[in-house]
Amino acid sequence: MNFKTITSFTLALIASTSLVAQKSNKKAQKPNIIYIMSDDHTSQAFGIYGSRLAKLNPTPTLDKIAKEGIIFDNCFVNNSICTPSRASILSGQYSQANGVLDLEGELPMERQYLPIELKKLGYQTALIGKWHLEAQPNFDYYNVLTQHGGQGSYFDPYLTETEMPYAKPDAAKQLGKQYQGHSTDVITDISINWLKNKRDKNKPFVLFHHYKAPHDNFEYAPRYKDYLENVEIPEPASLYDNKNNGSIGTRGVNDALIHDIGSSVSKRNTIRSQGMMLWDKNSVKNSDPNFDPAKKIRDDMSGRDYTHATYQEYLKRYLRCVKGVDDNVARLVAFLKKEGLYDNTIIIYTGDQGFMLGEHDYIDKRWMYEESMRMPFFVRFPEKIKAGLRTDAIINNTDFAPTIIELAGGKAPKQMQGHSFKKVLETGKEPKGWQQSTYYRYWMHMAHAHANPAHFGIRTKKYKLIFFYGKYWVDTQDPNADWNKKSWGNRFTFDTPAAWEFYDLSKDPQEMNNAYRDPAYKNIIADLKKQLVTKRKELNEEDGAKFPHIQKVIDAHWND
């Protein structure tokens, strides 16, 4: 073999070895993760979920991302209110296990298991935007909204950054640094700046990118004031006729409580309705200084005309906030593509819960009804997830943390109650033995002006069973009945009847007929009650030891 041949062979060997090494390094490289969560962005306000609003094309960017990955049709929250949902996402635990039952709940740094585990796996962690969990975030970098108890302001928001002394959000103080502009734009700017200038580029990253929008009072960026202005927004039939939805637990005996329970679009709720809030010019002055509610919603309008006008304005404000989110996600995607990060980054999108957009004449969340309980959820990662997948596998927000940890190459700690659905992501199919139901519990009985009774229940793919146990509230003989006065202690916290509701979702997806008393479902309901008992025991959700006054109500009405 001559020198020339030896040299050629050596160079070829080096090139081959280098190629193998490159492939090996590429294979060993951990994917980046961006978890995007918007506040109250419900599944009705997407194209991909096919609701009455889909034809308005409210989310073209998000729909495109979703179609390039997997879409979940049965993703649910376990407690439909901001702070408890976020606590479950970070801890992988249900509310009673992680201790965050209500809006004043606090998740200490040592129990923020998700970022802790991701750090162990070599990830640089960041959280930007809405936090709403009181205690200091356990992330390598954070920059979080601090005004209004952590809710933040839509315009010119204050945020607290890692380098600053951390103080719990205070509704009476302006903490941190003030940024100019609309919060959706500001949060995106900060995230892009962190990705470009502040992260350690030698490490994989996980970025929790949290928008305030589209939380009420739906203060959209001024550039959207004409968006949908001349469009008639489709209305849900249940806005005007709720048929046999509900029970004495939600309506009172002979509908005696319909003016108190559940904030409304119409004038039904005399304590809190969307029309009352729309009359407040200050709620939209930064979005549209020329807005005059009296031109659109007059108090002397007839009931149906008033409800129609209120609904139209409500939905347009909400969807303008959604439009801002969608456009800003487009900005984030454009940056990732420019930096060559897009295809090696797992993109997850969700809301922190669902939201009622006039269904059953309700606004806000809290309910176990579908629109409030269902979360949008989709994931894009072309290396592992085929485009165009869709699944009806049941997941809930306690499952997010175990899944993200497994995607990052780890294993969820034992204290997490959720389950990883990584196999579902990669195949679109449920593994053998996958959960066939999900548990729900709302604790804040008749809290705030929204006034929703406390309840819990179970949802399968076909059925939903709900128990409203609000009657416990006035058990003044039991010292344990003294609850969080800051969050729940107002004049709306009164006694409500205990009651059951059952819906056959295969025949009644809009939940218009409470069929609990229908003898045709007697055996199905009995089986669901057995499943509910088992699930509550597995999740340590039973009330006998901690809340005996609640258990008394459960025992007294279990067989009603």
Coordinates of N, CA, C and O in Angstrom, one line a residue, residues 14 58 67 121 158 223 238 243 354 359 386 410 455 483-484 487 501 528 549:
I14 N -11.0 8.9 9.3 CA -11.3 10.0 10.2 C -12.7 10.6 9.9 O -13.4 10.9 10.8
P58 N -59.7 31.8 15.1 CA -59.1 32.6 16.1 C -57.6 32.3 16.4 O -56.9 33.2 17.0
K67 N -51.3 20.9 14.5 CA -51.4 19.9 13.4 C -50.1 19.3 13.0 O -50.0 18.2 12.4
L121 N -31.6 16.8 35.8 CA -31.4 16.2 34.5 C -30.5 17.0 33.6 O -30.3 16.7 32.4
Y158 N -45.6 45.2 36.0 CA -44.5 45.1 36.9 C -44.1 43.6 37.0 O -45.0 42.8 37.1
R223 N -54.1 47.7 19.1 CA -54.1 47.3 17.6 C -55.2 46.4 17.2 O -55.5 46.2 16.0
S238 N -77.5 27.3 24.9 CA -77.8 27.2 26.3 C -77.7 28.6 27.0 O -78.0 28.8 28.1
K243 N -82.4 24.4 29.6 CA -83.1 23.1 29.6 C -83.0 22.4 31.0 O -83.2 23.1 32.0
G354 N -60.1 25.5 31.6 CA -61.0 25.9 30.6 C -61.7 27.3 31.0 O -61.2 27.9 31.9
E359 N -71.8 29.5 27.8 CA -72.5 28.2 27.9 C -73.3 28.2 29.2 O -72.7 28.5 30.2
K386 N -45.2 12.2 15.3 CA -45.7 12.3 14.0 C -46.7 13.5 13.9 O -47.5 13.6 14.8
G410 N -35.8 11.6 32.3 CA -35.8 11.2 33.7 C -37.1 10.4 34.1 O -37.8 9.9 33.2
H455 N -67.8 21.2 44.9 CA -68.3 20.0 44.3 C -67.1 19.1 43.9 O -65.9 19.6 43.8
W483 N -62.9 28.5 57.2 CA -62.0 28.4 56.1 C -61.2 29.7 55.9 O -61.3 30.6 56.6
N484 N -60.6 29.7 54.7 CA -59.7 30.8 54.4 C -60.6 32.1 54.2 O -61.2 32.2 53.2
S487 N -59.9 34.4 51.0 CA -60.4 34.0 49.7 C -61.9 33.7 49.7 O -62.5 33.9 48.7
E501 N -75.5 15.4 40.0 CA -75.8 15.5 38.6 C -75.1 14.5 37.8 O -73.9 14.1 38.1
L528 N -70.3 4.2 38.7 CA -69.5 5.5 38.8 C -69.3 5.9 40.2 O -68.2 6.4 40.6
H549 N -66.8 17.6 58.8 CA -68.1 18.3 58.5 C -68.5 18.1 57.0 O -69.7 18.0 56.7

